[in-house]
Tab-separated table of C-alpha atoms in Angstrom:
chain	number	residue	atom	x	y	z
A	1	UNK	CA	3.993	24.593	19.569
A	2	UNK	CA	4.461	27.752	21.620
A	3	UNK	CA	1.773	30.350	20.946
A	4	UNK	CA	3.954	33.441	21.518
A	5	UNK	CA	7.715	33.512	22.055
A	6	UNK	CA	9.073	36.785	23.474
A	7	UNK	CA	12.787	37.522	23.203
A	8	UNK	CA	13.952	39.835	25.974
A	9	UNK	CA	13.009	39.952	29.672
A	10	UNK	CA	13.316	43.688	30.117
A	11	UNK	CA	10.301	45.759	31.199
A	12	UNK	CA	8.658	45.703	27.766
A	13	UNK	CA	8.999	41.954	27.228
A	14	UNK	CA	7.769	41.171	30.736
A	15	UNK	CA	4.838	43.595	30.434
A	16	UNK	CA	3.796	41.977	27.165
A	17	UNK	CA	4.057	38.532	28.758
A	18	UNK	CA	1.768	39.636	31.592
A	19	UNK	CA	-0.776	41.073	29.153
A	20	UNK	CA	-0.854	37.878	27.110
A	21	UNK	CA	-1.226	35.748	30.224
A	22	UNK	CA	-4.140	37.880	31.437
A	23	UNK	CA	-5.788	37.305	28.057
A	24	UNK	CA	-5.470	33.519	28.338
A	25	UNK	CA	-2.290	32.998	26.288
A	26	UNK	CA	0.740	31.437	27.966
A	27	UNK	CA	3.861	32.954	26.404
A	28	UNK	CA	7.461	31.827	26.745
A	29	UNK	CA	10.056	34.534	27.436
A	30	UNK	CA	13.707	34.010	26.471
A	31	UNK	CA	16.466	36.115	28.053
A	32	UNK	CA	20.111	35.744	27.065
A	33	UNK	CA	21.405	36.806	30.492
A	34	UNK	CA	21.442	34.013	33.056
A	35	UNK	CA	20.313	36.407	35.808
A	36	UNK	CA	19.098	40.012	36.055
A	37	UNK	CA	22.085	42.278	35.468
A	38	UNK	CA	21.045	44.963	37.943
A	39	UNK	CA	22.709	47.477	35.623
A	40	UNK	CA	21.444	51.002	36.394
A	41	UNK	CA	19.368	52.283	33.505
A	42	UNK	CA	16.131	54.234	33.769
A	43	UNK	CA	15.582	55.935	37.121
A	44	UNK	CA	11.805	56.097	36.995
A	45	UNK	CA	8.696	56.360	34.891
A	46	UNK	CA	7.090	59.529	33.612
A	47	UNK	CA	3.851	60.130	31.750
A	48	UNK	CA	0.597	58.277	31.274
A	49	UNK	CA	2.289	54.910	31.792
A	50	UNK	CA	1.996	55.572	35.541
A	51	UNK	CA	-1.794	55.583	35.209
A	52	UNK	CA	-1.555	52.451	33.084
A	53	UNK	CA	0.392	50.615	35.796
A	54	UNK	CA	-2.279	51.682	38.298
A	55	UNK	CA	-4.884	50.146	36.008
A	56	UNK	CA	-3.075	46.818	36.199
A	57	UNK	CA	-2.649	46.899	39.980
A	58	UNK	CA	1.101	47.457	39.676
A	59	UNK	CA	1.375	51.043	40.873
A	60	UNK	CA	0.764	50.102	44.511
A	61	UNK	CA	3.404	47.356	44.312
A	62	UNK	CA	5.994	49.728	42.891
A	63	UNK	CA	5.254	52.823	44.947
A	64	UNK	CA	4.177	51.289	48.253
A	65	UNK	CA	1.230	53.709	48.198
A	66	UNK	CA	-2.376	52.750	48.743
A	67	UNK	CA	-3.733	55.890	47.109
A	68	UNK	CA	-3.988	56.442	43.337
A	69	UNK	CA	-1.185	58.312	41.572
A	70	UNK	CA	-1.365	62.103	41.515
A	71	UNK	CA	-0.085	64.469	38.803
A	72	UNK	CA	3.321	66.054	39.372
A	73	UNK	CA	3.443	69.820	40.012
A	74	UNK	CA	6.602	70.315	37.931
A	75	UNK	CA	8.783	68.715	35.283
A	76	UNK	CA	11.399	69.773	32.730
A	77	UNK	CA	11.513	70.182	28.949
A	78	UNK	CA	14.781	70.912	27.196
A	79	UNK	CA	16.353	72.159	30.470
A	80	UNK	CA	13.372	74.475	31.083
A	81	UNK	CA	11.390	74.022	34.299
A	82	UNK	CA	7.706	73.365	33.604
A	83	UNK	CA	5.254	74.771	36.136
A	84	UNK	CA	2.353	72.353	35.827
A	85	UNK	CA	0.332	73.932	38.630
A	86	UNK	CA	-0.912	76.527	36.140
A	87	UNK	CA	-2.791	73.866	34.169
A	88	UNK	CA	-6.511	73.257	34.759
A	89	UNK	CA	-5.909	69.569	33.948
A	90	UNK	CA	-2.406	68.300	34.608
A	91	UNK	CA	-1.671	65.093	32.633
A	92	UNK	CA	1.860	64.492	33.878
A	93	UNK	CA	2.610	61.674	36.319
A	94	UNK	CA	5.902	60.321	37.624
A	95	UNK	CA	7.050	57.302	39.619
A	96	UNK	CA	10.625	57.286	40.888
A	97	UNK	CA	11.595	53.619	40.814
A	98	UNK	CA	14.810	52.292	39.263
A	99	UNK	CA	14.472	50.000	36.274
A	100	UNK	CA	15.857	47.035	38.220
A	101	UNK	CA	12.961	47.302	40.682
A	102	UNK	CA	10.461	47.616	37.834
A	103	UNK	CA	11.857	44.508	36.158
A	104	UNK	CA	11.776	42.534	39.408
A	105	UNK	CA	8.149	43.519	40.021
A	106	UNK	CA	7.090	42.606	36.495
A	107	UNK	CA	8.994	39.306	36.683
A	108	UNK	CA	7.190	38.453	39.933
A	109	UNK	CA	3.836	39.324	38.374
A	110	UNK	CA	4.635	37.237	35.297
A	111	UNK	CA	5.478	34.262	37.528
A	112	UNK	CA	2.127	34.668	39.337
A	113	UNK	CA	0.391	34.509	35.959
A	114	UNK	CA	2.220	31.346	34.938
A	115	UNK	CA	4.592	32.868	32.385
A	116	UNK	CA	7.477	30.576	31.407
A	117	UNK	CA	10.655	32.710	31.724
A	118	UNK	CA	13.828	30.984	30.522
A	119	UNK	CA	17.088	32.761	31.292
A	120	UNK	CA	20.432	32.059	29.688
A	121	UNK	CA	18.758	31.447	26.309
A	122	UNK	CA	20.213	33.343	23.336
A	123	UNK	CA	18.511	33.458	19.927
A	124	UNK	CA	20.925	33.138	16.995
A	125	UNK	CA	18.656	32.381	14.039
A	126	UNK	CA	15.024	32.304	12.949
A	127	UNK	CA	13.041	31.064	9.982
A	128	UNK	CA	9.483	31.997	9.145
A	129	UNK	CA	6.957	29.546	7.717
A	130	UNK	CA	3.368	30.066	6.640
A	131	UNK	CA	1.920	29.266	10.072
A	132	UNK	CA	4.920	29.367	12.419
A	133	UNK	CA	8.357	30.716	13.242
A	134	UNK	CA	11.273	28.404	13.987
A	135	UNK	CA	13.940	29.778	16.346
A	136	UNK	CA	17.421	28.360	16.926
A	137	UNK	CA	19.244	29.056	20.192
A	138	UNK	CA	22.967	29.298	20.815
A	139	UNK	CA	23.002	25.842	22.431
A	140	UNK	CA	21.429	24.284	19.330
A	141	UNK	CA	17.904	24.015	20.743
A	142	UNK	CA	15.116	24.690	18.249
A	143	UNK	CA	11.757	26.140	19.265
A	144	UNK	CA	8.643	26.621	17.159
A	145	UNK	CA	6.059	29.309	17.846
A	146	UNK	CA	3.042	30.847	16.176
A	147	UNK	CA	4.325	34.386	16.768
A	148	UNK	CA	7.723	35.789	17.749
A	149	UNK	CA	8.135	39.174	19.453
A	150	UNK	CA	11.435	41.009	19.661
A	151	UNK	CA	11.669	42.932	22.930
A	152	UNK	CA	15.455	42.712	22.881
A	153	UNK	CA	16.435	46.372	22.796
A	154	UNK	CA	17.968	48.819	20.376
A	155	UNK	CA	20.465	46.264	19.043
A	156	UNK	CA	17.663	43.750	18.506
A	157	UNK	CA	18.796	40.397	17.152
A	158	UNK	CA	15.198	39.555	16.276
A	159	UNK	CA	14.856	42.717	14.189
A	160	UNK	CA	18.062	41.938	12.288
A	161	UNK	CA	17.199	38.263	11.709
A	162	UNK	CA	13.705	39.225	10.489
A	163	UNK	CA	15.267	41.531	7.888
A	164	UNK	CA	13.634	44.688	9.227
A	165	UNK	CA	15.581	47.865	8.458
A	166	UNK	CA	16.256	50.412	11.193
A	167	UNK	CA	16.584	53.763	9.416
A	168	UNK	CA	17.517	56.955	11.216
A	169	UNK	CA	20.497	59.021	12.228
A	170	UNK	CA	23.528	58.513	14.440
A	171	UNK	CA	25.286	61.508	15.972
A	172	UNK	CA	28.665	61.662	17.683
A	173	UNK	CA	28.822	65.310	18.776
A	174	UNK	CA	27.781	64.951	22.404
A	175	UNK	CA	29.507	63.216	25.301
A	176	UNK	CA	27.438	62.348	28.368
A	177	UNK	CA	28.986	61.249	31.654
A	178	UNK	CA	26.936	59.804	34.506
A	179	UNK	CA	27.883	58.393	37.919
A	180	UNK	CA	26.496	57.639	41.333
A	181	UNK	CA	28.415	59.917	43.691
A	182	UNK	CA	28.684	61.361	47.153
A	183	UNK	CA	29.248	65.057	47.883
A	184	UNK	CA	30.182	66.851	51.123
A	185	UNK	CA	27.279	68.111	53.215
A	186	UNK	CA	28.642	71.637	52.839
A	187	UNK	CA	27.830	71.517	49.114
A	188	UNK	CA	24.152	70.661	49.615
A	189	UNK	CA	21.586	73.433	49.699
A	190	UNK	CA	19.315	72.724	52.699
A	191	UNK	CA	16.331	74.511	51.197
A	192	UNK	CA	16.140	72.785	47.818
A	193	UNK	CA	18.385	69.732	48.046
A	194	UNK	CA	20.387	71.151	45.158
A	195	UNK	CA	24.122	71.744	44.874
A	196	UNK	CA	25.593	75.059	46.019
A	197	UNK	CA	28.353	75.942	43.575
A	198	UNK	CA	30.568	78.979	44.304
A	199	UNK	CA	30.499	81.400	41.410
A	200	UNK	CA	27.489	79.717	39.849
A	201	UNK	CA	24.690	79.434	42.373
A	202	UNK	CA	22.441	76.488	43.118
A	203	UNK	CA	22.097	73.568	40.710
A	204	UNK	CA	18.489	72.509	41.434
A	205	UNK	CA	17.625	68.818	41.910
A	206	UNK	CA	15.865	66.742	39.260
A	207	UNK	CA	16.303	69.344	36.536
A	208	UNK	CA	18.639	69.920	33.637
A	209	UNK	CA	20.727	73.057	34.036
A	210	UNK	CA	22.190	74.468	30.811
A	211	UNK	CA	25.190	76.728	30.551
A	212	UNK	CA	27.011	77.930	27.444
A	213	UNK	CA	29.465	75.087	28.000
A	214	UNK	CA	27.153	72.151	28.569
A	215	UNK	CA	24.421	70.558	30.639
A	216	UNK	CA	24.376	69.214	34.198
A	217	UNK	CA	21.745	67.264	36.141
A	218	UNK	CA	21.693	66.408	39.854
A	219	UNK	CA	19.351	63.666	41.062
A	220	UNK	CA	19.373	62.990	44.851
A	221	UNK	CA	17.004	60.008	44.861
A	222	UNK	CA	15.611	59.156	48.305
A	223	UNK	CA	17.020	55.969	49.784
A	224	UNK	CA	19.753	55.439	47.204
A	225	UNK	CA	22.960	57.155	46.106
A	226	UNK	CA	22.465	60.368	44.141
A	227	UNK	CA	23.327	60.546	40.454
A	228	UNK	CA	25.250	63.357	38.771
A	229	UNK	CA	25.503	63.682	35.005
A	230	UNK	CA	26.898	66.109	32.453
A	231	UNK	CA	26.614	66.541	28.696
A	232	UNK	CA	29.166	68.400	26.582
A	233	UNK	CA	29.813	69.046	22.911
A	234	UNK	CA	33.612	68.873	22.630
A	235	UNK	CA	35.488	70.228	19.615
A	236	UNK	CA	37.626	67.091	19.391
A	237	UNK	CA	36.407	63.458	19.432
A	238	UNK	CA	36.432	61.681	22.794
A	239	UNK	CA	37.920	58.209	23.067
A	240	UNK	CA	35.726	55.513	24.591
A	241	UNK	CA	38.656	53.148	25.009
A	242	UNK	CA	39.685	54.421	28.457
A	243	UNK	CA	37.369	53.556	31.366
A	244	UNK	CA	35.200	56.312	32.802
A	245	UNK	CA	36.315	57.670	36.184
A	246	UNK	CA	35.017	60.019	38.861
A	247	UNK	CA	37.953	62.312	38.139
A	248	UNK	CA	36.778	62.590	34.522
A	249	UNK	CA	33.255	63.485	35.648
A	250	UNK	CA	34.628	66.071	38.097
A	251	UNK	CA	36.648	67.691	35.307
A	252	UNK	CA	33.533	67.767	33.121
A	253	UNK	CA	31.501	69.414	35.906
A	254	UNK	CA	34.198	72.068	36.255
A	255	UNK	CA	34.055	72.819	32.532
A	256	UNK	CA	30.243	73.002	32.451
A	257	UNK	CA	29.821	75.144	35.584
A	258	UNK	CA	33.135	76.966	35.641
A	259	UNK	CA	33.582	75.760	39.221
A	260	UNK	CA	34.742	72.617	40.977
A	261	UNK	CA	32.574	70.209	43.003
A	262	UNK	CA	34.321	67.579	45.144
A	263	UNK	CA	32.955	64.136	44.276
A	264	UNK	CA	33.301	60.853	46.130
A	265	UNK	CA	32.374	57.285	45.294
A	266	UNK	CA	29.250	55.690	46.816
A	267	UNK	CA	29.384	52.842	49.299
A	268	UNK	CA	29.217	49.666	47.238
A	269	UNK	CA	28.861	49.304	43.453
A	270	UNK	CA	27.553	52.232	41.458
A	271	UNK	CA	26.987	53.592	37.999
A	272	UNK	CA	29.976	54.955	36.077
A	273	UNK	CA	29.151	55.523	32.418
A	274	UNK	CA	30.259	57.558	29.421
A	275	UNK	CA	28.146	57.740	26.259
A	276	UNK	CA	29.321	59.336	23.047
A	277	UNK	CA	26.676	60.478	20.578
A	278	UNK	CA	23.335	58.786	20.190
A	279	UNK	CA	20.818	57.234	17.834
A	280	UNK	CA	17.397	58.263	16.624
A	281	UNK	CA	15.800	55.425	14.674
A	282	UNK	CA	12.387	53.853	14.013
A	283	UNK	CA	12.033	50.398	12.500
A	284	UNK	CA	10.885	50.334	8.887
A	285	UNK	CA	8.169	47.893	9.982
A	286	UNK	CA	6.866	46.855	13.387
A	287	UNK	CA	5.723	43.564	11.884
A	288	UNK	CA	7.210	41.144	9.379
A	289	UNK	CA	4.582	38.404	8.956
A	290	UNK	CA	4.717	36.501	12.277
A	291	UNK	CA	7.527	38.564	13.827
A	292	UNK	CA	6.734	41.757	15.747
A	293	UNK	CA	8.803	44.368	17.594
A	294	UNK	CA	8.127	46.300	20.805
A	295	UNK	CA	9.986	48.964	22.767
A	296	UNK	CA	13.567	49.819	21.872
A	297	UNK	CA	13.625	47.042	19.283
A	298	UNK	CA	11.150	49.201	17.332
A	299	UNK	CA	12.488	52.684	18.152
A	300	UNK	CA	15.421	54.419	19.835
A	301	UNK	CA	15.817	58.105	20.641
A	302	UNK	CA	17.619	60.413	23.069
A	303	UNK	CA	16.752	59.760	26.708
A	304	UNK	CA	16.077	63.422	27.516
A	305	UNK	CA	12.717	63.781	29.252
A	306	UNK	CA	12.636	60.068	30.127
A	307	UNK	CA	10.029	58.952	27.531
A	308	UNK	CA	11.431	55.474	26.836
A	309	UNK	CA	9.421	53.369	29.273
A	310	UNK	CA	6.299	55.472	28.739
A	311	UNK	CA	6.518	54.591	25.059
A	312	UNK	CA	7.691	50.978	25.301
A	313	UNK	CA	5.346	49.732	28.010
A	314	UNK	CA	2.354	51.192	26.198
A	315	UNK	CA	3.565	49.462	23.018
A	316	UNK	CA	3.406	46.199	24.956
A	317	UNK	CA	-0.102	46.790	26.290
A	318	UNK	CA	-1.381	47.865	22.866
A	319	UNK	CA	0.066	44.739	21.242
A	320	UNK	CA	-0.866	42.335	24.023
A	321	UNK	CA	-4.634	42.161	23.620
A	322	UNK	CA	-4.463	42.238	19.819
A	323	UNK	CA	-1.956	39.405	19.648
A	324	UNK	CA	-3.959	37.392	22.184
A	325	UNK	CA	-7.149	37.917	20.169
A	326	UNK	CA	-5.337	36.675	17.056
A	327	UNK	CA	-4.001	33.588	18.837
A	328	UNK	CA	-7.382	32.779	20.362
A	329	UNK	CA	-9.185	33.190	17.058
A	330	UNK	CA	-11.627	36.025	17.654
A	331	UNK	CA	-9.625	38.946	16.264
A	332	UNK	CA	-11.400	40.863	13.501
A	333	UNK	CA	-9.537	41.116	10.177
A	334	UNK	CA	-6.598	43.499	10.324
A	335	UNK	CA	-6.601	43.926	14.112
A	336	UNK	CA	-2.941	42.954	14.494
A	337	UNK	CA	-1.934	45.491	11.843
A	338	UNK	CA	-3.473	48.291	13.912
A	339	UNK	CA	-0.603	47.830	16.387
A	340	UNK	CA	1.823	49.619	14.072
A	341	UNK	CA	-0.845	51.971	12.727
A	342	UNK	CA	-1.534	53.216	16.249
A	343	UNK	CA	1.894	53.078	17.849
A	344	UNK	CA	4.221	54.321	15.074
A	345	UNK	CA	2.768	57.873	15.136
A	346	UNK	CA	3.329	57.929	18.898
A	347	UNK	CA	6.985	56.982	18.425
A	348	UNK	CA	7.324	59.690	15.786
A	349	UNK	CA	6.040	62.292	18.236
A	350	UNK	CA	8.464	61.108	20.910
A	351	UNK	CA	11.300	61.416	18.403
A	352	UNK	CA	10.131	64.941	17.556
A	353	UNK	CA	10.041	65.859	21.249
A	354	UNK	CA	13.486	64.466	22.054
A	355	UNK	CA	15.044	66.032	18.970
A	356	UNK	CA	13.549	69.419	19.870
A	357	UNK	CA	14.852	69.152	23.427
A	358	UNK	CA	18.285	68.094	22.198
A	359	UNK	CA	18.400	71.214	20.050
A	360	UNK	CA	17.306	73.452	22.933
A	361	UNK	CA	20.086	72.275	25.254
A	362	UNK	CA	22.854	72.674	22.695
A	363	UNK	CA	25.658	75.249	22.776
A	364	UNK	CA	25.847	78.566	20.950
A	365	UNK	CA	24.479	82.104	20.996
A	366	UNK	CA	21.709	81.200	18.556
A	367	UNK	CA	20.409	78.517	20.918
A	368	UNK	CA	20.572	80.999	23.797
A	369	UNK	CA	18.395	83.384	21.784
A	370	UNK	CA	15.956	80.593	21.007
A	371	UNK	CA	15.792	79.723	24.695
A	372	UNK	CA	14.906	83.302	25.632
A	373	UNK	CA	11.957	83.157	23.262
A	374	UNK	CA	10.961	79.708	24.507
A	375	UNK	CA	11.039	80.921	28.115
A	376	UNK	CA	8.480	83.582	27.187
A	377	UNK	CA	6.244	81.011	25.517
A	378	UNK	CA	6.332	78.714	28.552
A	379	UNK	CA	4.725	81.430	30.648
A	380	UNK	CA	1.557	80.799	28.624
A	381	UNK	CA	-0.586	78.013	30.154
A	382	UNK	CA	-1.715	76.804	26.729
A	383	UNK	CA	1.904	76.280	25.624
A	384	UNK	CA	2.900	74.513	28.832
A	385	UNK	CA	-0.246	72.390	28.587
A	386	UNK	CA	0.558	71.398	25.018
A	387	UNK	CA	4.100	70.362	25.941
A	388	UNK	CA	2.950	68.519	29.067
A	389	UNK	CA	0.466	66.521	26.983
A	390	UNK	CA	3.160	65.760	24.408
A	391	UNK	CA	5.703	64.578	26.992
A	392	UNK	CA	3.218	62.527	28.981
A	393	UNK	CA	1.509	60.943	25.975
A	394	UNK	CA	-1.841	62.401	26.989
A	395	UNK	CA	-2.319	63.828	23.485
A	396	UNK	CA	-2.597	60.381	21.888
A	397	UNK	CA	-5.709	59.777	19.827
A	398	UNK	CA	-5.844	56.608	17.816
A	399	UNK	CA	-7.822	56.581	14.535
A	400	UNK	CA	-11.502	56.587	15.490
A	401	UNK	CA	-14.917	57.968	14.591
A	402	UNK	CA	-14.394	61.768	14.502
A	403	UNK	CA	-17.987	62.237	15.629
A	404	UNK	CA	-17.235	60.425	18.887
A	405	UNK	CA	-15.272	62.871	21.087
A	406	UNK	CA	-13.850	60.200	23.421
A	407	UNK	CA	-13.157	57.348	21.009
A	408	UNK	CA	-9.460	56.721	20.454
A	409	UNK	CA	-8.434	58.535	23.622
A	410	UNK	CA	-7.255	57.155	26.948
A	411	UNK	CA	-10.236	56.412	29.156
A	412	UNK	CA	-10.910	58.977	31.868
A	413	UNK	CA	-10.464	57.979	35.502
A	414	UNK	CA	-14.147	57.283	36.047
A	415	UNK	CA	-15.715	55.865	39.179
A	416	UNK	CA	-18.609	53.450	38.712
A	417	UNK	CA	-21.269	53.557	41.422
A	418	UNK	CA	-23.042	50.218	41.150
A	419	UNK	CA	-24.620	47.492	43.245
A	420	UNK	CA	-21.189	46.558	44.648
A	421	UNK	CA	-20.423	50.125	45.694
A	422	UNK	CA	-18.047	52.634	44.143
A	423	UNK	CA	-15.177	51.214	42.074
A	424	UNK	CA	-12.467	53.081	40.197
A	425	UNK	CA	-11.771	52.192	36.588
A	426	UNK	CA	-8.305	51.113	37.751
A	427	UNK	CA	-9.958	48.402	39.878
A	428	UNK	CA	-12.070	47.170	36.956
A	429	UNK	CA	-9.269	46.923	34.392
A	430	UNK	CA	-6.812	44.669	36.249
A	431	UNK	CA	-8.007	41.608	34.348
A	432	UNK	CA	-7.221	43.365	31.014
A	433	UNK	CA	-10.624	42.517	29.525
A	434	UNK	CA	-12.764	44.806	27.378
A	435	UNK	CA	-15.336	46.673	29.457
A	436	UNK	CA	-18.701	48.203	28.717
A	437	UNK	CA	-19.503	50.756	31.413
A	438	UNK	CA	-23.227	51.466	31.265
A	439	UNK	CA	-25.086	53.948	33.427
A	440	UNK	CA	-28.356	53.541	31.532
A	441	UNK	CA	-28.886	49.767	31.573
A	442	UNK	CA	-29.853	49.992	27.909
A	443	UNK	CA	-26.666	48.594	26.370
A	444	UNK	CA	-26.141	45.264	28.149
A	445	UNK	CA	-28.485	43.432	25.780
A	446	UNK	CA	-26.571	44.740	22.747
A	447	UNK	CA	-23.270	43.501	24.197
A	448	UNK	CA	-24.635	40.128	25.341
A	449	UNK	CA	-23.418	38.189	22.255
A	450	UNK	CA	-19.856	39.247	23.159
A	451	UNK	CA	-20.122	38.152	26.802
A	452	UNK	CA	-17.252	35.665	26.328
A	453	UNK	CA	-14.796	38.544	25.848
A	454	UNK	CA	-16.502	41.773	26.997
A	455	UNK	CA	-17.536	42.445	30.600
A	456	UNK	CA	-20.513	44.719	31.299
A	457	UNK	CA	-20.428	46.893	34.427
A	458	UNK	CA	-23.615	48.763	35.318
A	459	UNK	CA	-23.796	51.855	37.478
A	460	UNK	CA	-23.689	55.624	37.520
A	461	UNK	CA	-20.502	57.068	36.023
A	462	UNK	CA	-18.607	59.746	37.905
A	463	UNK	CA	-15.811	61.621	36.167
A	464	UNK	CA	-17.231	61.723	32.638
A	465	UNK	CA	-20.156	63.327	30.863
A	466	UNK	CA	-20.680	60.138	28.834
A	467	UNK	CA	-23.502	57.829	29.897
A	468	UNK	CA	-21.708	54.739	28.563
A	469	UNK	CA	-18.157	53.804	27.580
A	470	UNK	CA	-16.721	50.821	25.724
A	471	UNK	CA	-13.115	50.494	26.958
A	472	UNK	CA	-10.458	48.423	25.199
A	473	UNK	CA	-8.099	46.221	27.248
A	474	UNK	CA	-5.351	48.852	26.845
A	475	UNK	CA	-7.717	51.339	28.529
A	476	UNK	CA	-8.453	53.397	25.414
A	477	UNK	CA	-12.052	54.232	24.570
A	478	UNK	CA	-13.558	52.301	21.651
A	479	UNK	CA	-17.014	53.935	21.805
A	480	UNK	CA	-18.956	56.366	23.946
A	481	UNK	CA	-22.688	56.734	24.361
A	482	UNK	CA	-24.085	56.273	20.891
A	483	UNK	CA	-27.058	54.162	19.850
A	484	UNK	CA	-27.340	50.394	19.610
A	485	UNK	CA	-26.163	50.332	15.992
A	486	UNK	CA	-22.935	52.248	16.678
A	487	UNK	CA	-22.220	50.125	19.773
A	488	UNK	CA	-22.709	46.922	17.782
A	489	UNK	CA	-20.403	48.266	15.078
A	490	UNK	CA	-17.740	49.185	17.645
A	491	UNK	CA	-17.926	45.769	19.307
A	492	UNK	CA	-17.505	44.046	15.953
A	493	UNK	CA	-14.725	46.369	14.777
A	494	UNK	CA	-12.596	45.919	17.885
A	495	UNK	CA	-13.588	42.516	19.244
A	496	UNK	CA	-14.707	40.505	16.244
A	497	UNK	CA	-17.914	38.675	15.469
A	498	UNK	CA	-20.072	37.530	18.377
A	499	UNK	CA	-19.026	34.272	20.029
């Protein structure tokens, strides 16, 4: 019997497979496509997920950098530029890699960890039993697993077959057009890399620019063809039956900006996409007995602000260690249920953020008035800081002891100065095991009965005022610097009875 069967080899399914493998569980991943599609989707990662990838040793592989990630000086919210240099602590990170590269990197890492990835395998039915799930594939093959995870996107087959509702709203007002393009050199602004548009001015790069007629975004990614996109709210419905064309995008740009930009096709294949409307939905349940959902299978929302991978990949890491603990038999009662308890509120906040941004970019004089007020508010560091924390996911606090100021929050980027020299937390968390960081030497004896699943690292802690930290495998703090009784309680609550 397979311990965990994951349906979907996108970033979320592959990340979950890697987490399970690190925890000693060998999952099987099924993907209905026979080979990676290479279809352009996300253009990068934003938010705290960049720090998370660093803590699994994946940031260096993706970025080619040997240094840790650094916060970004600017971002956007609802077509407003965010000046993040005004913040005393900037929580916003970004990594500009296309989704195809991310998937290839995660697939390579999964292969290193011994994950069994089976492509060209489509799930068509499932049946749950008291201790297993039976899955039937399109070719008639039947597989049995202890747990089944749907990581198969917004149109999740697993979610539908498990009978999990997907309530929310569908809108059809907006039409978004996106393409990889070329533009004449005379159109490019040498100072900013933006587009110089006669009668309008400069369309800055990597921002959303709103006019009374729509939205435009220009993304000149280094080393690959730039992407141009528009969003409009037409009075009449738009047909999706005719293929998208560059001429259609050029006409849309002219309507949005009131000026024409000559557009050419890139060398080789490129993105050419039209999307009408959108969905905002959260699954009624993240778990139905032995079936669980991660990523877009559990929630869909507008793409504005790029929160999808930040949300989905952290779903996978939150679920990974809890599911592995359940499979291996040391999970405390109710641990697997904390996956939804912790991650659903995060999805709800992402939905709130994307809905607010969608409202702020819309047409109309009332929205313009709202934007004038919002522009004033964003000059206040406390407002910008609040929004930056919301968009990056740095404001997450899972249910925890309110008397413990660090518990339930993402672990700070501490450096441990021990007998082996100075080591960053990101170097200590690559094995995805629970960690007790102890600068006092007084807590190792308390944690000794959990030595089979909790590693103790001794040394002075730089980057935190705490003298000791108990860090979960998903790099959230379970406990900080209490007495022996509170540490023992935290170890039992998160990691079960002693081995």
